[in-house]
XYZ file of C-alpha atoms in Angstrom:
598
model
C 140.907 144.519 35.387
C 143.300 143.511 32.462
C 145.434 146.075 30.669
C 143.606 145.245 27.337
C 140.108 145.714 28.595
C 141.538 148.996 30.690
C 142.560 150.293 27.070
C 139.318 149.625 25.313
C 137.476 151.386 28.318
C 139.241 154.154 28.760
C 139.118 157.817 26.821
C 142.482 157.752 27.267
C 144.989 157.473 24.149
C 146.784 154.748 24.403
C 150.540 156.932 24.830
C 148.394 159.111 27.670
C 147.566 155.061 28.969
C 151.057 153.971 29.149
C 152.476 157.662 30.690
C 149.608 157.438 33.078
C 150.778 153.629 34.377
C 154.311 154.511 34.712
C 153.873 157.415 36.869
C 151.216 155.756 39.305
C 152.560 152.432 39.390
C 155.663 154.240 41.303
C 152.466 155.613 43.417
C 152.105 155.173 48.252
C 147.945 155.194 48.355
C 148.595 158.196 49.916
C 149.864 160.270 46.828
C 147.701 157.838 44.913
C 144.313 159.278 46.866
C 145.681 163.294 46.384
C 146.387 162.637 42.378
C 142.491 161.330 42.373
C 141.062 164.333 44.270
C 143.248 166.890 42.060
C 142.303 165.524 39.166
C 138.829 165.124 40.080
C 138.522 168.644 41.051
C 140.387 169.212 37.377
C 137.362 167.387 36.087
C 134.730 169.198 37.943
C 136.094 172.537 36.921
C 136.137 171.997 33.330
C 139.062 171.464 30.922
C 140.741 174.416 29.645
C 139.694 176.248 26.836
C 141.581 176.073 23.104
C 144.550 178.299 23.641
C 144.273 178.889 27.429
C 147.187 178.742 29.291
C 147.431 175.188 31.527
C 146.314 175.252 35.041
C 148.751 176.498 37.874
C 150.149 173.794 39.792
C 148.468 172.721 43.258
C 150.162 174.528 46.128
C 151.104 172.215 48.347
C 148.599 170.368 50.849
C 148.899 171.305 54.446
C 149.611 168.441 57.182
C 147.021 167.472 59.206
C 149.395 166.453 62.565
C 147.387 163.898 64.572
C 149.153 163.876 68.088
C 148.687 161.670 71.250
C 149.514 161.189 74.908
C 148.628 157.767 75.287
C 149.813 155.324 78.871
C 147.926 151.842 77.910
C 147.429 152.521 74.407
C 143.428 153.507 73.922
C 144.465 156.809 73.126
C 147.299 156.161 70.718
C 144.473 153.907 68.742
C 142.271 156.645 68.308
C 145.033 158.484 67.073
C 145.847 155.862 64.664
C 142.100 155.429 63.563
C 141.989 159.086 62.883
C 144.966 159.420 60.624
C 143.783 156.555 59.064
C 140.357 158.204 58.377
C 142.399 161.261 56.726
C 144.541 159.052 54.667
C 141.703 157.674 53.067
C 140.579 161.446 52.707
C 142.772 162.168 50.427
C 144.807 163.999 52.924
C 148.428 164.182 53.747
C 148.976 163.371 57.625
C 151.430 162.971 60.651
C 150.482 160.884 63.420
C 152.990 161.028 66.516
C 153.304 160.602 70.211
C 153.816 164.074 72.244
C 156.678 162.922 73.686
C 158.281 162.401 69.562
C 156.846 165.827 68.841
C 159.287 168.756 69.157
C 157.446 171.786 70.847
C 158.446 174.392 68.453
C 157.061 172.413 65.254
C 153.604 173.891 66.925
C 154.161 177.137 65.326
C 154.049 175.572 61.816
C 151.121 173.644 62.021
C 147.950 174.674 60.010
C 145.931 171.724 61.261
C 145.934 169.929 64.537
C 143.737 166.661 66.115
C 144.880 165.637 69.851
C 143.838 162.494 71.740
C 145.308 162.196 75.423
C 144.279 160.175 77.965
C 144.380 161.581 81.730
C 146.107 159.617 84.496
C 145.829 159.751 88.728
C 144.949 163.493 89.813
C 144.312 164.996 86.463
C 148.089 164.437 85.184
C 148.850 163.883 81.329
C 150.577 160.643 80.893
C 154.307 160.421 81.041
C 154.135 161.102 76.962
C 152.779 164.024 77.007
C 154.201 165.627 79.785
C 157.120 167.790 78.578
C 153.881 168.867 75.677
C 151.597 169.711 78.063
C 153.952 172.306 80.049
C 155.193 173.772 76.884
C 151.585 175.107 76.376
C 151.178 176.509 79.498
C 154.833 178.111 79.379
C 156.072 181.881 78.181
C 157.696 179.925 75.000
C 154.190 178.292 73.531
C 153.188 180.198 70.244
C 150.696 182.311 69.180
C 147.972 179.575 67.018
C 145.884 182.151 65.044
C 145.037 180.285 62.096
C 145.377 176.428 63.342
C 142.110 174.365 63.041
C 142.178 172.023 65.918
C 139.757 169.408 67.642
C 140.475 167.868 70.740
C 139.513 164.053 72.442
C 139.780 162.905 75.741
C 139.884 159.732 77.371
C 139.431 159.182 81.131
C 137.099 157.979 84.096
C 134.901 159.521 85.400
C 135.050 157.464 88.677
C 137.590 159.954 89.160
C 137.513 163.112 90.653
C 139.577 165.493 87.370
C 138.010 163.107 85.057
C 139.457 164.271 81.294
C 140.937 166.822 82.473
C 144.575 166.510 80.482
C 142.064 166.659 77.220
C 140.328 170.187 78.553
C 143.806 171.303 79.270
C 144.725 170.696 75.819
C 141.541 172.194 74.453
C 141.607 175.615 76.831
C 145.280 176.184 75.985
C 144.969 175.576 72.316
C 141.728 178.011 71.936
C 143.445 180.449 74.138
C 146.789 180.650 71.970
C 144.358 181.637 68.987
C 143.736 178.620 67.520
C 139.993 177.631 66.175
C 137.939 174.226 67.139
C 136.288 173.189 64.213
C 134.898 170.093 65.954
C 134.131 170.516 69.957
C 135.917 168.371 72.381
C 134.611 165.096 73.360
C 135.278 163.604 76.936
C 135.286 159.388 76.498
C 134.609 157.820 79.555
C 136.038 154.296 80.289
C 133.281 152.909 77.014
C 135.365 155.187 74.722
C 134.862 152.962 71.516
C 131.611 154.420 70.184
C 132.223 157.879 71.020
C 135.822 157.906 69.995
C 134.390 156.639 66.642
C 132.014 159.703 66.232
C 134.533 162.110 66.692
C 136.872 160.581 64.361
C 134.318 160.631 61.480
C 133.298 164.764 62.443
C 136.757 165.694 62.792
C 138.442 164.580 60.296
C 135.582 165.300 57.457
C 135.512 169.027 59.283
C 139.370 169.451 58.571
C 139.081 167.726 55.436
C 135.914 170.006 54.323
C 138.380 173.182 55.751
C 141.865 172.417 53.826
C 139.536 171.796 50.553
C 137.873 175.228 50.922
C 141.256 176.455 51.536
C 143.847 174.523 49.127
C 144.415 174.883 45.861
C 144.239 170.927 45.704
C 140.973 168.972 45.747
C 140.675 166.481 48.601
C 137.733 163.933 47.878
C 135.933 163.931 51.612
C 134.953 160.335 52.494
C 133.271 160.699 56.032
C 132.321 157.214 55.614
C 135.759 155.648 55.871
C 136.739 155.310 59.171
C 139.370 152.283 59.406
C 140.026 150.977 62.550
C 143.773 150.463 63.794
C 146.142 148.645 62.836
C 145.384 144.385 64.717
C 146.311 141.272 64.461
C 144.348 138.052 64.648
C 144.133 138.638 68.469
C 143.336 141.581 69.926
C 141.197 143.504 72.083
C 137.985 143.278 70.034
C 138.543 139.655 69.363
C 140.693 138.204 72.830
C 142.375 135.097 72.298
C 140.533 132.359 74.560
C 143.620 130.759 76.755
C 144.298 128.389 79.615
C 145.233 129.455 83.169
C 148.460 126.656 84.083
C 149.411 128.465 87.078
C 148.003 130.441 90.101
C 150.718 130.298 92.837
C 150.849 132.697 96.104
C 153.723 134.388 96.255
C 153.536 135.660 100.095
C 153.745 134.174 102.911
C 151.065 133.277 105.015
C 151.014 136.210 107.738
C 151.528 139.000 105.029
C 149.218 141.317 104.697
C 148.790 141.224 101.034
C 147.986 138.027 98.272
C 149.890 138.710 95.735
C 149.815 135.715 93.180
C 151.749 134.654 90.051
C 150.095 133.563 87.168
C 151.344 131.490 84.095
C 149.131 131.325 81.037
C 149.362 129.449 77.646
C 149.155 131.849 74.827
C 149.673 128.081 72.614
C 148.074 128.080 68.929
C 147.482 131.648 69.311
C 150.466 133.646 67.159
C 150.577 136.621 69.868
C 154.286 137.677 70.382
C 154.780 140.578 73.199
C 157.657 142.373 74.607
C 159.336 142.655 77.659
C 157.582 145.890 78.879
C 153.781 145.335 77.276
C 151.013 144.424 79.224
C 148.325 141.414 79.288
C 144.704 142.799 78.799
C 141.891 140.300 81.569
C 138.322 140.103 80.407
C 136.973 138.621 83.524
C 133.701 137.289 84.525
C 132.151 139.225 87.549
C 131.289 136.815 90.117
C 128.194 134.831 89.643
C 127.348 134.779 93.694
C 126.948 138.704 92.805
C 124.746 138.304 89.922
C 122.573 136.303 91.597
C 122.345 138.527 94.847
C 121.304 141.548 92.239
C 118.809 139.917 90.565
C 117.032 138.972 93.593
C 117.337 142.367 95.529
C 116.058 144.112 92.135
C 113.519 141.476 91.764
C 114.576 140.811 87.858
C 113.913 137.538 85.685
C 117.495 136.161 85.493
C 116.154 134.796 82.093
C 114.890 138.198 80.458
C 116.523 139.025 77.147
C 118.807 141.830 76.835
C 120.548 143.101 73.377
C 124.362 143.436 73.851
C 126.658 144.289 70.736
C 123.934 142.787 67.981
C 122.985 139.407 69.922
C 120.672 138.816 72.206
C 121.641 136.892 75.549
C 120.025 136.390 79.029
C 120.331 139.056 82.249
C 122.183 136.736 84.014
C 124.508 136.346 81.428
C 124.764 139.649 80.740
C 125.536 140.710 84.197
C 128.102 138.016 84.069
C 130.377 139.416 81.567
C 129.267 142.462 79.778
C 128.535 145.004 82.408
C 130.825 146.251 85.318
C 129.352 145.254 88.859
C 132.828 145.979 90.334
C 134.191 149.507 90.042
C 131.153 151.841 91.635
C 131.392 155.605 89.989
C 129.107 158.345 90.533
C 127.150 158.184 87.338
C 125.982 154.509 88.500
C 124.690 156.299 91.817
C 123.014 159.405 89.911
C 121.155 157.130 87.422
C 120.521 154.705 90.037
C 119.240 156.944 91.835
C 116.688 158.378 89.242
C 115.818 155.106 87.953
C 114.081 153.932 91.463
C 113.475 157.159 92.608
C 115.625 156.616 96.163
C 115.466 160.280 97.215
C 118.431 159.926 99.923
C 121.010 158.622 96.600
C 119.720 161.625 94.571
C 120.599 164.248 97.051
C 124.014 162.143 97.658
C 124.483 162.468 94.201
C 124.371 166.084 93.862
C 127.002 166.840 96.484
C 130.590 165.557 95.156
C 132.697 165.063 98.017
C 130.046 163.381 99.827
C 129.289 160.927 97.007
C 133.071 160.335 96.391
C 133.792 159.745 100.460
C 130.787 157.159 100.226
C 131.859 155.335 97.171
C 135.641 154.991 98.814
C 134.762 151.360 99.804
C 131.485 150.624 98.255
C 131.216 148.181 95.211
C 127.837 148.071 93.002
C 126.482 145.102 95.130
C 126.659 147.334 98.298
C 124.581 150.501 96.826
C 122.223 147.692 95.745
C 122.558 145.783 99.113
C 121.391 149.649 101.001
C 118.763 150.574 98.441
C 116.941 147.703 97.162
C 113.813 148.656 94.377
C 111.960 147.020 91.699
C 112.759 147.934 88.277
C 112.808 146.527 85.135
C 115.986 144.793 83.306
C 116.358 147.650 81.069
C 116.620 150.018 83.469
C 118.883 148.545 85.545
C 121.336 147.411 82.528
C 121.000 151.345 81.739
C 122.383 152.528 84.718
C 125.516 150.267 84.261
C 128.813 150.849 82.971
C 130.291 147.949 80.190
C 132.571 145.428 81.780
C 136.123 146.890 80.622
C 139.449 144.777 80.381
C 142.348 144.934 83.027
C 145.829 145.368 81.822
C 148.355 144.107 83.798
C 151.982 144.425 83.016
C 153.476 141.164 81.886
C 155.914 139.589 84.237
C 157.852 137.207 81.155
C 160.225 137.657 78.367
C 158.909 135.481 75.186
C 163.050 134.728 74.673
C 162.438 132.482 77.807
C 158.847 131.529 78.910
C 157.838 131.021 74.673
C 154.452 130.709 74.318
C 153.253 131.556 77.863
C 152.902 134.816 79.773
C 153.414 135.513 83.265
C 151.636 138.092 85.594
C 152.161 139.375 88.899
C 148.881 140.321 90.606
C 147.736 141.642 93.842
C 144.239 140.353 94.912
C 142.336 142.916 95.936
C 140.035 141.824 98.800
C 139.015 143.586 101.935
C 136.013 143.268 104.533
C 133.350 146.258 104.265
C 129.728 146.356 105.292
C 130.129 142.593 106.943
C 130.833 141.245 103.491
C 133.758 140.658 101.890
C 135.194 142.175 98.601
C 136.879 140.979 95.751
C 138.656 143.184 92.683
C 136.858 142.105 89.279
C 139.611 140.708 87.797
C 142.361 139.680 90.363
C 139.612 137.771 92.206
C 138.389 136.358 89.017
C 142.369 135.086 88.053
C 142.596 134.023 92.039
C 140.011 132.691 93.388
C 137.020 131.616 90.415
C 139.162 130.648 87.835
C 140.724 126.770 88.207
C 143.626 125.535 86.588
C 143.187 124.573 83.425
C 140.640 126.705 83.041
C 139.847 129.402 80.075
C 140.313 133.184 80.422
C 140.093 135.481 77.426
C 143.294 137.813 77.252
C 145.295 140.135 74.379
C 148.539 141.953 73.983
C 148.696 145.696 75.070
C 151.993 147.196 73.528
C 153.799 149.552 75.417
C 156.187 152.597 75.884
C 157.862 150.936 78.154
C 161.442 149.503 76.706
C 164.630 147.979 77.241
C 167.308 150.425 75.401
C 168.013 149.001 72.272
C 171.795 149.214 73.164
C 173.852 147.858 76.011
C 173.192 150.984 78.068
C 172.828 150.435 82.610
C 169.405 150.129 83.455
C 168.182 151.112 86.844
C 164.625 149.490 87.936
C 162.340 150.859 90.113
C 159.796 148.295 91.337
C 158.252 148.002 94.386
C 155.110 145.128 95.096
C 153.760 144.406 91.632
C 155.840 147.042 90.082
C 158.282 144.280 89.558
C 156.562 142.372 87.090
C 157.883 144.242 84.252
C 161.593 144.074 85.277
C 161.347 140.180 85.688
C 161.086 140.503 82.247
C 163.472 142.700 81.842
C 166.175 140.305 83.790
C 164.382 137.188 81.820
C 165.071 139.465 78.284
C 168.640 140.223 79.122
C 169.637 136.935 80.356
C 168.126 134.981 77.426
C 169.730 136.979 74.898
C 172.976 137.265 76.758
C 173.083 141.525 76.571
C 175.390 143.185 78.725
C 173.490 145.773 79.840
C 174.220 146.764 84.101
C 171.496 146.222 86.089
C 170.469 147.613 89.600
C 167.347 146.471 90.926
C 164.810 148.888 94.281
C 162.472 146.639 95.611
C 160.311 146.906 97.860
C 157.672 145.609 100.354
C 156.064 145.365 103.953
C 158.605 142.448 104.974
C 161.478 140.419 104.197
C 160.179 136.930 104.795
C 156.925 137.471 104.475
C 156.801 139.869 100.839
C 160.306 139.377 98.681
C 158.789 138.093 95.314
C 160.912 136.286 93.109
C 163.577 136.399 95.624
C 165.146 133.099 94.448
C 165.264 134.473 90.983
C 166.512 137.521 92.069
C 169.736 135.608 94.386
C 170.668 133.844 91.217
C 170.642 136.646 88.694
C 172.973 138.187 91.313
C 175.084 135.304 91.502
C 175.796 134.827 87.905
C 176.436 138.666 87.378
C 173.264 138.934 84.828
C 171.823 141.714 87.875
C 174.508 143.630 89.153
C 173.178 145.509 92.274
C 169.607 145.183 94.254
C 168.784 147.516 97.120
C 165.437 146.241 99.419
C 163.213 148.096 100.959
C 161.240 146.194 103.288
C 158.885 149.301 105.412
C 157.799 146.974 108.201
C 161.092 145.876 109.121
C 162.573 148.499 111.354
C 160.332 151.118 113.677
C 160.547 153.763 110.903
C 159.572 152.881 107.377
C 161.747 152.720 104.506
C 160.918 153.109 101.292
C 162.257 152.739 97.671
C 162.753 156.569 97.318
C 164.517 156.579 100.386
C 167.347 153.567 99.137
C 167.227 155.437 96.456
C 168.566 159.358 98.259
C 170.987 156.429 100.479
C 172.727 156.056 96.764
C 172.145 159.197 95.340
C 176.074 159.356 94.316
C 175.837 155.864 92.744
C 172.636 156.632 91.212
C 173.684 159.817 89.613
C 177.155 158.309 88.664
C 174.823 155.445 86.291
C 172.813 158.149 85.084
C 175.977 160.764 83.957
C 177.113 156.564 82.274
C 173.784 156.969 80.235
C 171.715 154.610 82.211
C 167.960 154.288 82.115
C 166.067 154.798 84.258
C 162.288 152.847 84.913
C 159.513 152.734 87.237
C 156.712 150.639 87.482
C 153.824 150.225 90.108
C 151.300 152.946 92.061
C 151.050 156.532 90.299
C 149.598 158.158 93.321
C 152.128 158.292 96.289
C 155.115 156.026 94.898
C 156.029 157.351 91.447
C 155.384 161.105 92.672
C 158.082 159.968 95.425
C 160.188 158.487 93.328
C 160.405 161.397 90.354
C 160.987 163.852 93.796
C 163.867 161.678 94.828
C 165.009 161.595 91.349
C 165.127 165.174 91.212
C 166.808 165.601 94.344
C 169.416 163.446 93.319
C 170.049 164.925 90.299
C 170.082 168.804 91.945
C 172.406 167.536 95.109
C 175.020 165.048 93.162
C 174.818 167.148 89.855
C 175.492 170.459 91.798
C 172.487 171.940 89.736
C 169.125 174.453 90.746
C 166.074 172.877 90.879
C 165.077 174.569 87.539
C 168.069 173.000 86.227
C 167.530 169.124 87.670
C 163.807 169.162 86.307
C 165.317 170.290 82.721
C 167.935 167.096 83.093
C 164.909 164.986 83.693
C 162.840 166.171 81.216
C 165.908 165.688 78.388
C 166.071 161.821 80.188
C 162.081 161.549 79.942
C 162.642 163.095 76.217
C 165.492 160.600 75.548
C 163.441 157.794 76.790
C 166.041 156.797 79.428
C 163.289 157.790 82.043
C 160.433 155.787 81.599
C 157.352 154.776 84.018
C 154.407 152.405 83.731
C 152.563 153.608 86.654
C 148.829 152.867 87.561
């Protein structure tokens, strides 16, 4: 609208007009959206009467503080979506990782919303870590007065499924504080239930700061943006090629662990050493067909999925997940063709978890064969969810390609063999040349921004990231030390990238690399134990402000590794235990000790 016809419309004089530009046009949308609710509420009350004294100012508007413990990023984007809901509010918000949060703000806070996601055996993720044992401590503060609502994200193919978010929520209620929206556990289909809580908790901490502010906030439950993307993202995957699927083990290892190159060309995604690729596979269509036929379905029945109709087979193909077995598959499986034996499974939790160790969807199906309709079936299913794997390139050298390091999963049970969803998708269905829908995860996980030492833990797959690293570093000529623990099974059989790895050493770009092949020699050896072997080297880097990384399996290897990090740290530092978990937490705090474990 023009200035001219904003004049004729408005009651305004035309010196209130001009006073009224200046002092908006200076305006974030923010402070923008609080002048419009104050004003409104101005409005609602009435003006002033003739000779009454001006209305007192506004006090000021609390801070809604939006916090999150995020390890792949779902979490952080709820977190994101919600402060964006309370901008557009009206309110005045903070939105920060735990691990950027300083403990003793807590006692300030008025108004709280948490989203964490839980990793391995009911851990928080490395982000919210140091949070998480501040409110269990002696030093966590009384929270009488703070409005809080909690969500979590998790699995519940797992056994402590959400459990970092009902940590969160028992500790908050039992320091005082008051939910004014109860906690919602996401499973792995978070979207649609992360959106609902977003829209209730935000409007019921909106609703409570208006009832309790001076200042009018304007409540719009409606709004609930979605965070921040680009053209490509998870939503909307860019469509690439596949150029490369090479074996990187020899023939008589025991594992296939492949390296994959893939044109991200036309597509405008940029990543950074340290982020991760996000897979949507297609489940395998041998499976889909054996399902069909064992559940006697029409392969060409119609089934809605996201607005559009499509065929069973298809959706089977690449909507639902036919991989990853969980127990709510058995349970409604179960119910669904009324298979007595799977409902009694069902009901006792060890059993059903022992029986699902090994067992994919096609092998409950395979065992308990029935007759049911499309619908139900679909209904008992989980949706098909993307695998992130951490990206094995630097941009600086490989441009507009990205390179992965996976490990096919693939085993014998039941007579048949197995395949992972997406690693035997990338390996063994997928040609060269062929198209695979992928998008950027950013991460955490960092090269300092300086010319600090970097020590990389990386055994397997956990190398991928640091390849990148090396690839970052040596493009861009940094000076940064580098000492690279690798491990696996056997020398000639399992060193990956070990032509890479020979030259970086040769030209000084890595400075030190200490192998740990287990298989080797009659006793194992392990990373964490190369790692105790140069516990006075190690701790020498570390007191030279290195940082320190580790990538690859959360459940026995990073616990290791964080025990032998301790250790070090206790022995070479000449500190209590109490003391070296302290030093670690200020690294962790720091960001000089980081992990991407999975």
């Amino acid at each position: 609208m023009s200035s001219q016809n904003t004049e004729l419309s408005s009651p305004l004089a035309a010196e209130q007009l001009t006073q009224l530009n200046k002092i908006t046009a200076s305006m974030s949308t923010n402070q923008l959206a609080w002048v419009s609710g104050y004003l409104y509420g101005l409005s609602q009350a009435g003006a002033p009467a003739a000779g009454s004294s001006a209305p007192a100012a506004p006090t000021e508007m609390p801070t809604l503080t939006v916090l999150f413990g995020s390890q792949t990023g779902n979490a952080k984007g709820v977190a994101q979506q919600a402060a964006a809901a309370a901008e557009a509010a009206g309110l005045k918000v903070r939105c920060v990782s735990m691990a950027d949060y300083k403990p003793k703000e807590l006692k300030g806070e008025t108004h709280v919303l948490i989203a964490s996601c839980t990793q391995g055996e009911g851990d928080p993720p490395d982000d919210a870590i140091e949070f998480h044992e501040f409110l269990a401590s002696k030093k966590a503060p009384k929270l009488e007065g703070v409005k809080y609502s909690v969500l979590a994200l998790g699995d519940s193919s797992y056994e402590f499924f959400c459990q970092t978010g009902k940590d969160f929520d028992e500790r908050f209620a039992k320091l005082g504080a008051t939910s004014v929206e109860p906690r919602v556990d996401c499973d792995v289909e978070y979207e649609t239930d992360a959106a609902g809580w977003v829209e209730r908790a935000v409007s019921a901490i909106a609703k409570d700061i208006k009832a309790n502010s001076a200042s009018q906030v304007t409540v719009s439950a409606a709004a609930t943006p979605t965070a921040t993307a680009s053209q490509y993202n998870k939503k909307n995957p860019f469509t690439a090629t596949l150029e490369t699927n090479q074996k990187i083990t020899g023939r008589n290892s025991v594992k296939d662990i492949r390296h994959f190159e893939i044109s991200l060309e036309g597509s405008g995604l940029t990543y950074q050493a340290g982020d991760s690729l996000g897979i949507w596979f297609r489940n395998d269509e041998k499976i889909v067909d054996e399902i069909i036929a064992k559940l006697s379905l029409d392969a060409d029945a119609s089934i809605s999925v996201d607005d559009q109709t499509v065929s069973l087979k298809e959706a089977l193909t690449r909507y639902y997940e036919l991989t990853l077995s969980h127990p709510g598959f058995v349970a409604k499986y179960a119910e669904a063709a009324k298979i007595e034996a799977l409902t009694k499974l069902a009901e006792d939790r060890h059993a059903l978890r022992e029986y699902l160790d090994a067992r994919q969807i096609i092998d409950i199906v395979r065992e308990h064969p029935a007759e049911l309709a499309a619908e139900q079936f679909i209904a008992c299913l989980r949706r098909l969810t993307p695998r992130l794997y951490s990206i094995a390139s630097s941009q600086a050298d490989v441009d507009e390609e990205v390179h992965l390091t996976v490990a096919v999963v693939k085993y014998e049970a039941f007579g048949e063999e197995h395949y992972g969803g997406a690693s035997g998708f990338l390996a063994e269905r997928l040609e060269e040349g062929g198209e695979v829908d992928v998008f950027v995860e950013h991460s955490h996980f960092r090269l300092p921004e300086d010319n600090s030492p970097v020590i990389m833990v990386g055994p397997g797959t956990g190398v991928a990231p640091f390849r990148a690293f090396m690839q970052e570093i040596d493009a861009n000529d940094r000076e940064n030390d580098t000492w690279l623990f690798f491990g696996n099974p056997t020398f000639t059989e399992d060193f990956l990238y070990q032509v890479e790895w020979q030259d970086y050493l040769k030209r000084n770009v890595l400075n030190k690399i200490d192998l740990a092949f287990s298989r080797d020699q009659k006793d194992k050896i392990y990373v964490q134990h190369r790692l105790l072997e140069k516990a006075a080297d190690v701790w020498a880097w570390l007191e030279k402000g290195a940082y320190f990384y580790v990538c690859g399996d959360a459940t026995h290897m990073a616990k290791d590794v964080h025990e032998a990090l301790i250790t070090i740290i206790e022995q070479q530092g000449g500190k209590t235990r109490e003391d070296a978990e302290a030093y670690v937490n200020e690294l962790r705090k720091n960001k000089r000790y980081q992990r991407d474990v999975y």
